[in-house]
Structure formats: structure tokens, C-alpha cells
Tab-separated table of C-alpha atoms in Angstrom:
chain	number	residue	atom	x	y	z
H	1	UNK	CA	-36.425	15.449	16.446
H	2	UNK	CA	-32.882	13.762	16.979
H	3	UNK	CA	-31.849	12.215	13.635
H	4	UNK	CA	-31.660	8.206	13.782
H	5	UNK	CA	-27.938	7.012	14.003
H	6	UNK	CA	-27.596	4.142	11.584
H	7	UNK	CA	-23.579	3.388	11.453
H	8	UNK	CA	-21.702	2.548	14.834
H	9	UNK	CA	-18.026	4.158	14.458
H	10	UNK	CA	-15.347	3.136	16.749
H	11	UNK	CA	-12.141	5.398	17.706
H	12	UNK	CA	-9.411	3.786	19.538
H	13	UNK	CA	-7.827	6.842	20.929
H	14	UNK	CA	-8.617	10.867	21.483
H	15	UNK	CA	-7.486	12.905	18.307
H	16	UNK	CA	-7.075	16.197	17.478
H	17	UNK	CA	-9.934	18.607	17.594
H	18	UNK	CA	-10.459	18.872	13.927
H	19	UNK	CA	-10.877	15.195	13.548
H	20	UNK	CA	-13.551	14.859	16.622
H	21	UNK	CA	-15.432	17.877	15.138
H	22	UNK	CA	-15.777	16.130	11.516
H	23	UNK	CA	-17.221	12.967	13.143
H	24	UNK	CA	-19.197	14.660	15.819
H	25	UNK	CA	-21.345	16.587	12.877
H	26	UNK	CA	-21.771	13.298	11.156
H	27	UNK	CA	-25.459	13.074	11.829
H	28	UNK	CA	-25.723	9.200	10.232
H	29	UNK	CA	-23.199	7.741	12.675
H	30	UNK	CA	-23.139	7.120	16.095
H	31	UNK	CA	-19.345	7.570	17.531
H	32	UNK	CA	-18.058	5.965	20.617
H	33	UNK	CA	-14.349	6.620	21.581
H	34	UNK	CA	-11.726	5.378	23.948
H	35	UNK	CA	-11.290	8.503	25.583
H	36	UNK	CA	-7.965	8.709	27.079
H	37	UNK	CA	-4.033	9.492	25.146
H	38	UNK	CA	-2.983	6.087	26.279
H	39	UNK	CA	-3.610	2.736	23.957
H	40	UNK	CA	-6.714	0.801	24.265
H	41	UNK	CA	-6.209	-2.656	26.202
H	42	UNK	CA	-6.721	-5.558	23.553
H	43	UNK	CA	-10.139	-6.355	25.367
H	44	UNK	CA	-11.551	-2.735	25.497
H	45	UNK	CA	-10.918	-2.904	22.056
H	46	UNK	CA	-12.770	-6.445	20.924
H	47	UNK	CA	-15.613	-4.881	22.536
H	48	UNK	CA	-15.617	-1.546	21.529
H	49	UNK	CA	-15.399	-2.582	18.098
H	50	UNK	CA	-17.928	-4.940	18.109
H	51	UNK	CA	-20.916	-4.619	15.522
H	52	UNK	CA	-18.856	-1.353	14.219
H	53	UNK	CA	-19.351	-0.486	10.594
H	54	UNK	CA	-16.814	1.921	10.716
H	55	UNK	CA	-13.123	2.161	13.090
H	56	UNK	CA	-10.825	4.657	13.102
H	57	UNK	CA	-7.795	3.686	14.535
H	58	UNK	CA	-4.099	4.385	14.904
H	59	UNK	CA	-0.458	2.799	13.855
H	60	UNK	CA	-0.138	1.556	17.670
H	61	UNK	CA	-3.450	-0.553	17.217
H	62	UNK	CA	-2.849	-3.969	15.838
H	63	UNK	CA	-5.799	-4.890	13.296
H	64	UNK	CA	-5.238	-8.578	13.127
H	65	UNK	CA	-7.800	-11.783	12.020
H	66	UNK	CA	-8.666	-11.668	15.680
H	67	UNK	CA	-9.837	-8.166	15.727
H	68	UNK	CA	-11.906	-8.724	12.408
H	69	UNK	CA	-13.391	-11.671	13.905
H	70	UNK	CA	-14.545	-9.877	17.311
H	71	UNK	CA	-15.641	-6.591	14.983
H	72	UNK	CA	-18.235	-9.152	12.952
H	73	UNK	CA	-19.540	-8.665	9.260
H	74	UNK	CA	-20.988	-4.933	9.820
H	75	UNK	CA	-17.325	-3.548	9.503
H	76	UNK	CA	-16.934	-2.029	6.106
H	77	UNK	CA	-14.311	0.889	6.527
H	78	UNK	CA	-10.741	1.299	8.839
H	79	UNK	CA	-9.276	4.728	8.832
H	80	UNK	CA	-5.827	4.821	10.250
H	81	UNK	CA	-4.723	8.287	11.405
H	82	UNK	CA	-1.174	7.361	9.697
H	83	UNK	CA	0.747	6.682	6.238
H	84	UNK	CA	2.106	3.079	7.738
H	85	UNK	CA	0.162	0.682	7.509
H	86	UNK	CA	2.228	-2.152	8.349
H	87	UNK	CA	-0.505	-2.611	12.039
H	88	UNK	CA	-3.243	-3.848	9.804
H	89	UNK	CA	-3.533	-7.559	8.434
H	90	UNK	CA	-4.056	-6.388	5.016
H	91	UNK	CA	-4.958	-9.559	2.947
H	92	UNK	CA	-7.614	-10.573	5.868
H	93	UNK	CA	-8.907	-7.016	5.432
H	94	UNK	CA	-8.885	-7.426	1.868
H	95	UNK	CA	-10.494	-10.547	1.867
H	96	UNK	CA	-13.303	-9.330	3.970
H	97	UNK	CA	-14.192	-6.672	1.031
H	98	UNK	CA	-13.254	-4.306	3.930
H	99	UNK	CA	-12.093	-0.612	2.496
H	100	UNK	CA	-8.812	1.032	4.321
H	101	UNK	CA	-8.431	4.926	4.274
H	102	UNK	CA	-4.707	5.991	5.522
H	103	UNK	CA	-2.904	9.869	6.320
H	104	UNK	CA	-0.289	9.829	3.237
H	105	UNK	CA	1.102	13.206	2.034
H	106	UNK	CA	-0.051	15.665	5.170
H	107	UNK	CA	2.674	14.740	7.314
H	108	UNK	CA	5.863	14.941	4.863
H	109	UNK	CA	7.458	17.855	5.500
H	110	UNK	CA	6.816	17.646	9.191
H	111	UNK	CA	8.317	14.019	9.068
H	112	UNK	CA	11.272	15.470	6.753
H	113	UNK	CA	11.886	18.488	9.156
H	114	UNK	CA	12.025	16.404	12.174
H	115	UNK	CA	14.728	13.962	10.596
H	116	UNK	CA	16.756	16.633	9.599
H	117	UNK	CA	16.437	18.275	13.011
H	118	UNK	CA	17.320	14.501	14.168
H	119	UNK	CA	20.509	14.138	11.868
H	120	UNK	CA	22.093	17.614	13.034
H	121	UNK	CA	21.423	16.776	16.920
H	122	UNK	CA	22.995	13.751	16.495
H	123	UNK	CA	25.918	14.745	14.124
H	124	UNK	CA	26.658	17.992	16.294
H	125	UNK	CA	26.592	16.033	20.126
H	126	UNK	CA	23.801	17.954	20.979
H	127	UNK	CA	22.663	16.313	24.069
H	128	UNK	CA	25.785	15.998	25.023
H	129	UNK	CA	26.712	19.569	24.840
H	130	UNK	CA	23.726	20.215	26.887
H	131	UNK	CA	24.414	17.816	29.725
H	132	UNK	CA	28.005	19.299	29.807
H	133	UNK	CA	26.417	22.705	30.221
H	134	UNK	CA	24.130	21.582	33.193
H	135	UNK	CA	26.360	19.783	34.905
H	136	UNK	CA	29.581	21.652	34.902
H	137	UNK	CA	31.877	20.124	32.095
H	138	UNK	CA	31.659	23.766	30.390
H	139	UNK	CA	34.691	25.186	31.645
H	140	UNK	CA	36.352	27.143	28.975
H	141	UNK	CA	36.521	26.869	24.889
H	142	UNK	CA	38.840	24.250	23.718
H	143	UNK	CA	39.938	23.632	20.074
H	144	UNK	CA	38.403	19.703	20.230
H	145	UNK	CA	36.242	19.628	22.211
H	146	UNK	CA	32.401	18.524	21.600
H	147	UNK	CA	33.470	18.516	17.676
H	148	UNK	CA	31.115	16.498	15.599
H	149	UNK	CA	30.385	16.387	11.989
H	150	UNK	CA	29.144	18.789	9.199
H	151	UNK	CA	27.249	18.643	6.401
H	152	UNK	CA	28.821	20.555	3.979
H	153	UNK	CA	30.777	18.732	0.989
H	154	UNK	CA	29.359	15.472	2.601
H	155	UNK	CA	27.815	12.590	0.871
H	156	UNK	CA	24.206	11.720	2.272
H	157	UNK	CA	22.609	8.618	1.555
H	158	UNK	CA	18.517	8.513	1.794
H	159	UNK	CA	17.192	4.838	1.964
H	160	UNK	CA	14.122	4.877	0.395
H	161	UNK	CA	13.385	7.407	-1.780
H	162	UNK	CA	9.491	7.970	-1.471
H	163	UNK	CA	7.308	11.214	-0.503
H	164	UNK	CA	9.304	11.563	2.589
H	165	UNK	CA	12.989	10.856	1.313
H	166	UNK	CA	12.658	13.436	-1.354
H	167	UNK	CA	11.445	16.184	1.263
H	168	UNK	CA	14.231	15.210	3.256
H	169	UNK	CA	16.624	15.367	0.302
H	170	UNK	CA	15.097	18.905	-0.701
H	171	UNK	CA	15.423	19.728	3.263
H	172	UNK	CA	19.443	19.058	2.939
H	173	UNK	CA	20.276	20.910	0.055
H	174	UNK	CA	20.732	24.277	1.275
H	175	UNK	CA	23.158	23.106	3.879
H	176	UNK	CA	25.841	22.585	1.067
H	177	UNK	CA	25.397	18.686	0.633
H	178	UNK	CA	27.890	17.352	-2.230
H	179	UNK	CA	26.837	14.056	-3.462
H	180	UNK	CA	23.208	12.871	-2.948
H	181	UNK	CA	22.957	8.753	-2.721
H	182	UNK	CA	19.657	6.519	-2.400
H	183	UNK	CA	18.356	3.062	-2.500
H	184	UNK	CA	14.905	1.530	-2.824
H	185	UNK	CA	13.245	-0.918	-5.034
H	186	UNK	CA	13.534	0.657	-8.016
H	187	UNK	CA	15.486	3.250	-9.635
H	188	UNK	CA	13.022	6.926	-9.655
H	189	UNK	CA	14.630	8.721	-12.777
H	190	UNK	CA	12.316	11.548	-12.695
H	191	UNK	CA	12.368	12.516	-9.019
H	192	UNK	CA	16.634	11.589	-8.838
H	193	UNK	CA	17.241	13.784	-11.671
H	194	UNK	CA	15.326	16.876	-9.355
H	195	UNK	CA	17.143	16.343	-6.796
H	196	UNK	CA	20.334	15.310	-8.466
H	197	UNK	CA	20.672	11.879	-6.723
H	198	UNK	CA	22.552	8.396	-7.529
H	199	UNK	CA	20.582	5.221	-7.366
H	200	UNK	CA	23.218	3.064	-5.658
H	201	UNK	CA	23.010	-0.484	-4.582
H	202	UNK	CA	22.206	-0.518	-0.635
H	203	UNK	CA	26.123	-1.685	-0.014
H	204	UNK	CA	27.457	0.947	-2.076
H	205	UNK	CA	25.297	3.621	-0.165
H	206	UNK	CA	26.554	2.240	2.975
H	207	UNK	CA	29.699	2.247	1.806
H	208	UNK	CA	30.407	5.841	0.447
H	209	UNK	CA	27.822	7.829	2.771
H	210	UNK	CA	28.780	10.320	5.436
H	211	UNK	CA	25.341	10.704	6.850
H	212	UNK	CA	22.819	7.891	6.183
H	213	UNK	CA	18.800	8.650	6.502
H	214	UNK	CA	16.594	5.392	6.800
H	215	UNK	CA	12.990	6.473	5.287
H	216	UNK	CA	11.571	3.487	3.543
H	217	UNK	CA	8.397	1.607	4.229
H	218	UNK	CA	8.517	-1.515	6.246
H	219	UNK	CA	8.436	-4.472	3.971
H	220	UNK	CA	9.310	-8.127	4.379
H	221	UNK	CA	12.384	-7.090	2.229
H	222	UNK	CA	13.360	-4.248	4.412
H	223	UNK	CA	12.672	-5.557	7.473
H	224	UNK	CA	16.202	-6.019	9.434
H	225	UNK	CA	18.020	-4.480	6.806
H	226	UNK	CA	20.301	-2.885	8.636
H	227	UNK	CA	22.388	-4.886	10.242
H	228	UNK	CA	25.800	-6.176	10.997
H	229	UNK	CA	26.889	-6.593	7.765
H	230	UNK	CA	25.369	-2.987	6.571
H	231	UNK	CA	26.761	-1.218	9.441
H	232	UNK	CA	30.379	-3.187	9.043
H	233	UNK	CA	30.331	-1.612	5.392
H	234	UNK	CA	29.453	2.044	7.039
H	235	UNK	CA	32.373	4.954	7.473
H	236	UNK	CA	33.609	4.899	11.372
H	237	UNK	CA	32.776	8.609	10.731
H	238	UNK	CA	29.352	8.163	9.429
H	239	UNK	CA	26.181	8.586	11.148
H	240	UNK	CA	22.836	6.691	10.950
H	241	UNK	CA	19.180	8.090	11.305
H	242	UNK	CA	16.047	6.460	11.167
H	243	UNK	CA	12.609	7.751	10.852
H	244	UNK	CA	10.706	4.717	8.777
H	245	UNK	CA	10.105	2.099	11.338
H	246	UNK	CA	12.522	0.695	14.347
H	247	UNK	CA	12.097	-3.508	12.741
H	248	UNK	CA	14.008	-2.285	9.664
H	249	UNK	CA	17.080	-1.810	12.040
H	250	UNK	CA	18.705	-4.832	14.216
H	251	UNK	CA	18.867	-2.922	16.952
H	252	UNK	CA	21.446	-5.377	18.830
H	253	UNK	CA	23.338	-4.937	16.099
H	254	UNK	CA	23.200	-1.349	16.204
H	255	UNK	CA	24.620	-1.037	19.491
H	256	UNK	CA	27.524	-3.287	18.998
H	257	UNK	CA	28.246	-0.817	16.099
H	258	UNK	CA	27.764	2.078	17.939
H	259	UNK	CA	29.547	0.786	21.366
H	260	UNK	CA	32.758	-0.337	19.459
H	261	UNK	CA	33.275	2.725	17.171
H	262	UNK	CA	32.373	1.031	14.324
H	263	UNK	CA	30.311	3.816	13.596
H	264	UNK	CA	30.111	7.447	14.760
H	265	UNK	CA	26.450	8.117	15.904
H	266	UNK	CA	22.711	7.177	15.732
H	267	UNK	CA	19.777	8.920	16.003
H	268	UNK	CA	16.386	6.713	15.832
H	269	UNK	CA	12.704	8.531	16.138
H	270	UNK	CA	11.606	5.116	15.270
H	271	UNK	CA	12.228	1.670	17.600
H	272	UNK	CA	11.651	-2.119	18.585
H	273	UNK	CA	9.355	-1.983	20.931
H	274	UNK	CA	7.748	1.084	21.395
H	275	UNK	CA	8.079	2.796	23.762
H	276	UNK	CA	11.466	1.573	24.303
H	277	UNK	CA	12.491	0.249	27.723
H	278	UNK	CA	14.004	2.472	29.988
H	279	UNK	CA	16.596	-0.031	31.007
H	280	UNK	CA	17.593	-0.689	26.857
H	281	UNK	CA	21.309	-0.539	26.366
H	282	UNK	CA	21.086	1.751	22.996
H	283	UNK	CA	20.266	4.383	26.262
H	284	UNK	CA	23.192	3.930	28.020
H	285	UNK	CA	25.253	5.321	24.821
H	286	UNK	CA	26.331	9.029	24.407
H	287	UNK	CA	26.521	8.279	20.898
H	288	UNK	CA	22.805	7.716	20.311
H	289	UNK	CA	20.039	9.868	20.467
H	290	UNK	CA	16.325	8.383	20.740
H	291	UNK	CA	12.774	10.262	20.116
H	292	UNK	CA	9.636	8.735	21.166
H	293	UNK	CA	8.971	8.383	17.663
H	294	UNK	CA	7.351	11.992	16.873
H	295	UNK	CA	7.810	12.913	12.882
H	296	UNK	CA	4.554	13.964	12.422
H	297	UNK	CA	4.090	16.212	15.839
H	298	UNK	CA	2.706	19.515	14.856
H	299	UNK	CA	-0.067	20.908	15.971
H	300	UNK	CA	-0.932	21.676	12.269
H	301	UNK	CA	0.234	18.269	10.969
H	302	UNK	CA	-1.822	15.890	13.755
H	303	UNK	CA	-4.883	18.196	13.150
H	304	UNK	CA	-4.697	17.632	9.558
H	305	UNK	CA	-4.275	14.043	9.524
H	306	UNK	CA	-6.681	13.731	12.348
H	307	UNK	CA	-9.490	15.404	9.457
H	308	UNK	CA	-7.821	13.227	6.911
H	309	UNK	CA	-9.125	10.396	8.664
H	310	UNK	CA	-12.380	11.322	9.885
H	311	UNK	CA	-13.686	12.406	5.934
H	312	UNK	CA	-11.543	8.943	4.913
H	313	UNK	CA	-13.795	7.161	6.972
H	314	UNK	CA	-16.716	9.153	6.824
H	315	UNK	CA	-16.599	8.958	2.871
H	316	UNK	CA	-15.943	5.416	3.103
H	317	UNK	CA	-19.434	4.258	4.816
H	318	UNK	CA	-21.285	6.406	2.761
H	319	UNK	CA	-20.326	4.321	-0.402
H	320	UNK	CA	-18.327	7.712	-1.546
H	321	UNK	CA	-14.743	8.012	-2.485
H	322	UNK	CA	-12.182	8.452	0.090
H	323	UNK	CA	-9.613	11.433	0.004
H	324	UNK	CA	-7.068	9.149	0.216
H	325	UNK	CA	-7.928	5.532	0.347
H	326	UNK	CA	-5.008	2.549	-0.045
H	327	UNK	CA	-5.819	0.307	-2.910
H	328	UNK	CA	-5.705	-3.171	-1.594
């Protein structure tokens, strides 16, 4: 006899296998998905979520009052298959009693190898030594040509200093990096004095830094923090990354930098909106190099964090603890 399927879960979006194979072989829920890779329209999603006890969703999905309110009082667990969790209305959630299960740690070195893999395609012209190959601006080996910058003997700064800055700091070491800056709320005297790093007000790591890695969490305090006064106080030679979130960067501002030579490159896996419009100046620049915002793409890593969430939310409606689960 089929078992009786007490808790309604809700998933906004196909994951990976491992993730569907945890909830499928939950016998005390009853799972409904939005099968397809593309976002859930706001509507699909008020109704899908209705009378849910249980919604796993993902950093694109906006968990606002208005969600809560359509979702009703049965809701009493959201998984998000990610580490941000600047999508969800947190004090509503928290004032609901409503648990919160989240993807930290699993996708740290995959984040920290694709920002280092974004700061050397952008420092070395990359793309633009490819395009020259395709279409015919390879013509022989000259002395300057296509030169870009190294990171040997160079100063890096790392804003934000959390799970993902250190693995990125760890990442850079081998490649002969002299001075290690960072930045963040606080100073992090055990983990600096690993990696042999300065804590350095954020104009002072602007200031001094060859390369400059943004991997900090979006905050009211970080949001827009680099700007035109940060980027004014930046190297002409020195080249930005981010991989946190695209609202800590002015992105306006960013391109005036980066059009005027104010500073030498960009490379952003993160932006405002997202996807970014085709028709956005920042792609009209040689200098800048955009990702559609994949850190965490690995097959390994999305599995992973795709399980992560599935026993986060699975563990949460049972009354049990969660793997990980963010303290509100």
C-alpha cells in the first residue's frame, strides 16, 4: 500500500540528480517541481507554493512578504540551493518562526578556482588573444603585443576575507604573490596570520593593490562599495574581479573607470541585473570580461549542494537538525 504523503514540498527549478533522488525517496512528502532550467514566473510560483510546508528554492527566486503571504501558515522550512542569501526577506521569515537551510562550504573551492581562472583571463587579454586568433590579427610575434599583467611579486587585495577569500588567497600563493592585502568587517588574526595577509582599510587596499578580488557578502554596508571614489584610488595598472554579488559594484561607475583608463581591466562573474543585457555598455569594452555568474559550476559542486539542500530541508520538516541551517 502507497504510504500517505503528509508534507507538500515545493521546488522552484530542476536540480541536480542527487538532490531529486534525496527528495524523491522521501516517503512523508509529496514533491511538486517547476520542471524546466528557466526561472519560475512570479505567479507559477504563488501557486505552486501555496499550502507548502516545505520550498526549496534558489538565489534567483525572490522570497519576499508577498511570497510568505501566498505560501500561508503550513510553511515551516526554505532550503536555498546557495550560500547567499541576500533573495530571502529574512526578518519576515524570521518572524514567521520559519527555519532557513542554505549550501555554505560545498562550493568554496569551486567558487575560489573559478575567480582565479577569472583574474588570469582578464589580467592576460585572454579573449582578446582569442578573437585576434580567429579573426586574423595573429600575424607574427611582436615584443608588445597582447602583454598584460602577472602575478608574480604583485600585491593582491581580497575584499572580504570569509570561506571563499581565504581559498582564493590559498589558490594565489603558488603563483609567487608578494604582499597579500584584505578588508572586511573585522580584522581575522588567526586565518591572516595562515595566509600571511594585512588587514588594511578598504582605501588603502585600493590604493596599494595590483590585482583586487571582490568576495564579500552583500550587506547594506557593502552594497555599492565600489565605486567612483574606490576605483579613482585604484592603480591605472590594476585589475578588478568580482565574484560576491554584481550590487556591491556601481557598475556605471565601473565602466567610466574602465573606458577612460582609469583602471586596467575587469572581470565580473557576478552583475546588476542578471542576466545582463546584451545591449549593456560594460560589453562593448575589450577591457572587461563577463561570466554568467557560474562559481559554483561543477558537476561535483551543483550535485553536492543540490543534496545539501534536499537533507537541509528534509531534516528541517521532520523537526531534526539541519546539516547546515542559517541561524536567524
Amino acid at each position: 500500500m502507497r504510504p500517505v504523503r503528509l508534507m507538500k514540498v515545493f521546488v522552484t527549478r530542476r536540480i541536480p540528480p542527487e538532490g531529486s533522488a534525496a527528495l524523491a525517496r522521501a516517503a512523508d512528502c509529496e514533491v511538486e517541481q517547476w520542471d524546466s532550467d528557466e526561472p519560475i514566473p512570479s505567479k507559477d510560483l504563488e501557486r505552486g507554493v501555496a499550502g507548502a510546508h516545505g520550498l526549496l528554492c534558489l538565489l534567483s527566486d525572490r522570497i519576499d512578504k508577498k511570497l510568505l503571504d501566498a505560501a500561508g501558515a503550513n510553511l515551516k522550512v526554505i532550503s536555498t540551493m546557495s550560500v547567499g542569501v541576500d533573495h530571502l526577506a529574512l526578518d519576515e521569515i524570521k518572524k514567521r518562526g520559519i527555519r532557513v537551510g542554505y549550501t555554505p562550504d560545498v562550493l568554496t573551492d569551486a567558487t575560489a578556482e573559478l575567480a582565479v581562472s577569472l583574474l588570469l583571463t582578464t589580467c592576460r587579454r585572454l579573449p582578446e588573444a582569442i578573437e585576434e586568433v580567429k579573426n586574423g590579427g595573429w600575424t607574427s610575434w611582436k615584443p608588445l603585443w597582447m602583454c598584460g599583467y602577472g602575478l608574480t611579486q604583485s600585491t593582491v587585495g581580497i575584499i572580504g576575507l570569509g570561506r571563499i577569500g581565504q581559498a582564493i588567497a590559498r589558490c594565489l600563493k603558488p603563483f609567487g604573490v608578494q604582499r597579500l592585502l584584505y578588508t572586511g568587517r573585522q580584522p581575522r588574526p588567526q586565518e591572516a596570520e595562515e595566509l600571511q595577509a594585512e588587514f588594511v582599510s578598504t582605501q588603502q587596499l585600493a590604493a596599494e593593490s595590483d590585482f583586487i578580488v571582490v568576495a564579500c557578502s552583500l550587506t547594506p554596508a557593502t552594497r555599492g562599495l565600489c565605486n567612483k571614489d574606490f576605483f579613482q584610488q585604484m592603480k591605472k595598472t590594476a585589475v578588478f574581479v568580482n565574484i560576491s554579488r554584481g550590487e556591491v559594484v556601481d557598475q556605471d561607475d565601473l565602466y567610466q573607470a574602465l573606458a577612460s583608463g582609469q583602471i586596467a581591466a575587469a572581470g565580473l562573474d557576478v552583475t546588476t541585473p542578471e542576466p545582463l543585457p546584451t545591449n549593456h555598455p560594460l560589453l562593448t569594452l575589450k577591457n572587461c570580461v563577463i561570466l554568467p555568474h557560474i562559481g559554483s559550476a561543477t558537476h561535483r559542486t551543483r550535485n553536492t549542494m543540490s543534496l545539501l539542500a534536499a537533507n537541509n530541508l528534509l531534516a528541517g520538516l521532520r523537526g531534526e537538525p539541519m546539516p547546515s541551517e542559517l541561524k536567524l
